[in-house]
Amino acid sequence: MMTLFSFPHIMMVLATIFVISLLMFIISKLSRLGQDILIYTAVFVCMGGIIFLHLTRYGTTFNLHNLLRQMLQVCNFNLILLPLSLIKKNELARQYLLFFSMFAAASTFVTYPPDVQNSMWYSPVTLTFWLNHSLIVAVPLMMVASRRLKPKKEYLFKVTLCLVGYFMFAHLGNLVLNTINFGSANYNFSYTMGDGGIMVLKPLWDLIPVPFVYLLPLLPAICLLFYLFTLMFQKYEVREF
């Protein structure tokens, strides 16, 4: 079973680190065309994985409403964000992907949901979850390794605004869905309605048990981390995407 910090869990994390590091090394050695092929392939495989999971539920059904609802979840929103990041002039999408989505996806490797914890490492549940989130991490890192992307200070404010806007959108979506569901709080996409049992969020919810508002104290810390992230790449030279 994929219990947190069990042997299978630790091995999956180590394997993920190895594979992503290998992809970064390989893409740094490829031609421009080879880099394009690798990045585009990773994006479309990830999109296919999200669609397979949430639109077809592992190929067993077809539920467009479920897929649309899942866009309120940070990592599933990458179904939209990833192709946007491939647009040459859309640097903001790439910066948002690098500053926030990548780290959000990486965090799920130690805070993944109960259905993954209750599955074997080789089950479709675990493998689809792991593939999707691994590629969300791998794509921006491959862009960095191919010298097409680095975190830029001039995008800090814009990315922060997008981040707040997204969580407000997710929260409004939760409110609408829960109202449609006769007021029962069944929907908690992006954890705006409560901590969802996530250990990092639980102390904040205990201190400020108000939906969405309890997340706001994280904003200064996130902005500081964003800024420190840019300092790591001050002298890193990049080419035009």
Coordinates of C-alpha atoms in Angstrom, one line a residue:
M1 CA 0.0 0.0 0.0
M2 CA 1.1 3.6 -0.7
T3 CA 0.9 4.6 3.0
L4 CA 2.7 7.9 3.7
F5 CA 6.4 7.3 4.2
S6 CA 6.1 3.6 3.6
F7 CA 8.8 1.9 1.6
P8 CA 6.8 2.1 -1.7
H9 CA 6.1 5.8 -1.1
I10 CA 9.8 6.6 -0.5
M11 CA 10.9 4.6 -3.5
M12 CA 8.3 6.4 -5.7
V13 CA 9.7 9.7 -4.5
L14 CA 13.3 8.7 -5.2
A15 CA 12.4 7.3 -8.6
T16 CA 10.5 10.6 -9.5
I17 CA 13.5 12.7 -8.5
F18 CA 15.8 10.5 -10.6
V19 CA 13.6 10.5 -13.7
I20 CA 13.0 14.3 -13.6
S21 CA 16.8 14.9 -13.1
L22 CA 17.5 12.6 -16.0
L23 CA 15.0 14.5 -18.2
M24 CA 16.6 17.8 -17.3
F25 CA 20.0 16.5 -18.2
I26 CA 18.8 15.0 -21.5
I27 CA 17.0 18.1 -22.6
S28 CA 20.0 20.3 -21.8
K29 CA 21.9 18.3 -24.4
L30 CA 19.2 18.2 -27.2
S31 CA 18.8 20.5 -30.2
R32 CA 16.1 23.1 -30.2
L33 CA 13.8 20.7 -32.1
G34 CA 14.5 17.9 -29.7
Q35 CA 13.7 20.1 -26.8
D36 CA 10.4 21.1 -28.4
I37 CA 9.5 17.5 -28.9
L38 CA 10.3 16.5 -25.4
I39 CA 8.5 19.4 -23.8
Y40 CA 5.4 19.2 -26.0
T41 CA 5.2 15.4 -25.4
A42 CA 5.3 15.9 -21.7
V43 CA 2.6 18.5 -21.8
F44 CA 0.2 16.4 -23.9
V45 CA 0.8 13.2 -21.9
C46 CA 0.0 15.1 -18.7
M47 CA -3.1 16.6 -20.3
G48 CA -4.1 13.1 -21.4
G49 CA -3.6 11.8 -17.9
I50 CA -5.9 14.4 -16.4
I51 CA -8.6 13.8 -19.0
F52 CA -8.3 10.0 -18.6
L53 CA -8.7 10.4 -14.8
H54 CA -11.4 13.0 -14.6
L55 CA -13.3 12.9 -17.9
T56 CA -13.4 9.2 -18.3
R57 CA -12.7 7.9 -14.8
Y58 CA -10.0 5.5 -15.9
G59 CA -11.8 4.9 -19.2
T60 CA -15.0 3.6 -17.6
T61 CA -17.4 6.5 -18.2
F62 CA -17.7 10.0 -19.7
N63 CA -18.4 12.9 -17.3
L64 CA -17.6 16.4 -18.7
H65 CA -19.1 18.1 -15.6
N66 CA -16.6 16.3 -13.4
L67 CA -13.7 17.4 -15.6
L68 CA -14.9 21.0 -15.4
R69 CA -15.3 20.8 -11.6
Q70 CA -11.8 19.5 -11.3
M71 CA -10.5 22.7 -12.8
L72 CA -11.1 24.2 -9.4
Q73 CA -8.3 22.0 -8.1
V74 CA -4.8 23.6 -8.4
C75 CA -3.1 20.7 -10.1
N76 CA -5.9 19.8 -12.4
F77 CA -6.1 23.4 -13.6
N78 CA -2.8 22.5 -15.4
L79 CA -5.0 21.0 -18.1
I80 CA -5.5 24.6 -19.1
L81 CA -2.3 26.2 -17.9
L82 CA 0.2 23.7 -19.5
P83 CA -0.9 24.4 -23.2
L84 CA -1.1 28.1 -22.4
S85 CA 2.6 27.9 -21.3
L86 CA 3.6 26.7 -24.7
I87 CA 2.4 29.9 -26.4
K88 CA 5.6 31.9 -27.2
K89 CA 4.4 35.3 -25.9
N90 CA 2.6 33.9 -22.8
E91 CA 5.5 34.3 -20.4
L92 CA 3.1 35.0 -17.5
A93 CA 1.6 31.4 -17.8
R94 CA 5.2 30.0 -17.7
Q95 CA 6.1 32.1 -14.7
Y96 CA 2.9 31.0 -12.8
L97 CA 3.7 27.4 -13.7
L98 CA 7.3 27.8 -12.4
F99 CA 6.6 29.9 -9.3
F100 CA 3.5 28.1 -8.0
S101 CA 2.0 25.2 -9.9
M102 CA 5.3 23.2 -9.9
F103 CA 5.7 23.5 -6.1
A104 CA 2.0 22.8 -5.5
A105 CA 2.3 19.6 -7.6
A106 CA 5.5 18.6 -5.8
S107 CA 3.9 19.0 -2.4
T108 CA 1.3 16.2 -3.3
F109 CA 4.1 13.6 -3.2
V110 CA 4.0 13.9 0.6
T111 CA 0.4 14.9 1.1
Y112 CA -1.5 12.8 -1.4
P113 CA -5.2 11.9 -1.0
P114 CA -6.6 8.8 0.8
D115 CA -7.5 7.0 -2.4
V116 CA -3.8 7.0 -3.3
Q117 CA -2.8 5.9 0.2
N118 CA -5.3 3.1 0.0
S119 CA -3.9 1.8 -3.3
M120 CA -0.9 -0.3 -4.3
W121 CA 1.9 1.5 -6.0
Y122 CA 1.2 -0.2 -9.3
S123 CA -2.6 0.5 -9.3
P124 CA -4.1 2.8 -12.0
V125 CA -5.1 5.2 -9.2
T126 CA -1.5 5.7 -8.0
L127 CA 0.2 5.6 -11.4
T128 CA -2.1 8.1 -13.0
F129 CA -1.9 10.4 -10.0
W130 CA 1.9 10.2 -9.9
L131 CA 2.3 10.6 -13.6
N132 CA 0.2 13.7 -13.8
H133 CA 1.9 15.4 -10.9
S134 CA 5.4 14.4 -11.9
L135 CA 4.9 15.9 -15.3
I136 CA 3.6 19.2 -13.9
V137 CA 6.9 19.4 -12.0
A138 CA 9.0 18.1 -14.9
V139 CA 7.7 20.5 -17.6
P140 CA 8.8 23.8 -16.1
L141 CA 12.1 22.2 -14.9
M142 CA 12.8 21.1 -18.4
M143 CA 12.1 24.6 -19.6
V144 CA 14.6 25.8 -17.1
A145 CA 17.2 23.2 -18.1
S146 CA 16.8 24.1 -21.8
R147 CA 17.4 27.7 -20.8
R148 CA 14.0 28.9 -22.0
L149 CA 12.7 29.9 -18.6
K150 CA 13.8 31.2 -15.2
P151 CA 11.9 32.9 -12.3
K152 CA 11.9 36.7 -13.0
K153 CA 11.3 39.4 -10.3
E154 CA 9.2 41.5 -12.7
Y155 CA 6.6 38.8 -12.7
L156 CA 6.3 38.4 -8.9
F157 CA 3.4 40.8 -8.5
K158 CA 1.5 39.5 -11.6
V159 CA 1.9 35.9 -10.5
T160 CA 0.8 36.8 -6.9
L161 CA -2.3 38.5 -8.3
C162 CA -3.1 35.4 -10.5
L163 CA -2.6 33.2 -7.5
V164 CA -5.1 35.2 -5.4
G165 CA -7.5 35.4 -8.3
Y166 CA -7.4 31.7 -8.9
F167 CA -8.1 30.8 -5.2
M168 CA -11.0 33.3 -5.2
F169 CA -12.3 31.7 -8.3
A170 CA -12.0 28.2 -6.7
H171 CA -13.7 29.4 -3.6
L172 CA -16.6 30.9 -5.5
G173 CA -16.9 27.6 -7.4
N174 CA -17.0 25.7 -4.1
L175 CA -19.7 28.0 -2.8
V176 CA -21.8 27.6 -5.9
L177 CA -21.4 23.8 -6.0
N178 CA -22.2 23.4 -2.3
T179 CA -25.3 25.7 -2.7
I180 CA -26.5 23.5 -5.6
N181 CA -25.9 20.6 -3.4
F182 CA -28.4 22.0 -0.9
G183 CA -25.8 23.7 1.3
S184 CA -23.9 20.6 2.3
A185 CA -20.2 21.3 2.2
N186 CA -19.1 18.4 0.1
Y187 CA -16.9 20.4 -2.3
N188 CA -13.5 21.7 -1.0
F189 CA -11.5 22.1 -4.2
S190 CA -8.1 23.7 -3.5
Y191 CA -8.9 23.5 0.3
T192 CA -10.6 26.9 0.4
M193 CA -13.5 25.6 2.5
G194 CA -11.3 23.9 5.1
D195 CA -7.9 22.3 5.7
G196 CA -9.0 19.0 4.2
G197 CA -6.7 17.1 6.7
I198 CA -3.6 18.6 5.1
M199 CA -1.0 18.9 7.9
V200 CA 0.4 22.2 6.7
L201 CA -3.0 23.9 6.6
K202 CA -4.5 22.4 9.8
P203 CA -2.9 24.9 12.2
L204 CA -4.2 27.8 10.1
W205 CA -7.7 26.4 10.1
D206 CA -7.5 25.9 13.9
L207 CA -6.4 29.5 14.3
I208 CA -8.8 31.1 11.7
P209 CA -11.7 28.7 11.0
V210 CA -13.1 30.9 8.2
P211 CA -13.3 29.5 4.7
F212 CA -10.8 31.1 2.2
V213 CA -9.7 33.7 4.8
Y214 CA -7.7 31.2 6.7
L215 CA -5.4 30.8 3.7
L216 CA -4.5 34.5 3.5
P217 CA -1.7 34.4 6.2
L218 CA 0.2 32.2 3.8
L219 CA 0.4 35.0 1.2
P220 CA 3.4 37.0 2.8
A221 CA 5.4 33.7 3.2
I222 CA 4.6 32.7 -0.4
C223 CA 5.7 36.1 -1.7
L224 CA 9.0 35.8 0.3
L225 CA 9.6 32.4 -1.1
F226 CA 8.9 33.6 -4.6
Y227 CA 11.4 36.4 -4.1
L228 CA 14.1 34.1 -2.8
F229 CA 13.5 31.7 -5.7
T230 CA 14.3 34.6 -8.1
L231 CA 17.6 35.2 -6.3
M232 CA 18.8 31.7 -7.0
F233 CA 18.6 32.4 -10.8
Q234 CA 19.9 36.0 -10.9
K235 CA 22.9 35.1 -13.1
Y236 CA 21.2 32.3 -15.1
E237 CA 21.1 33.1 -18.8
V238 CA 18.1 32.2 -20.8
R239 CA 17.1 32.4 -24.5
E240 CA 13.8 33.4 -26.0
F241 CA 11.1 30.8 -25.6

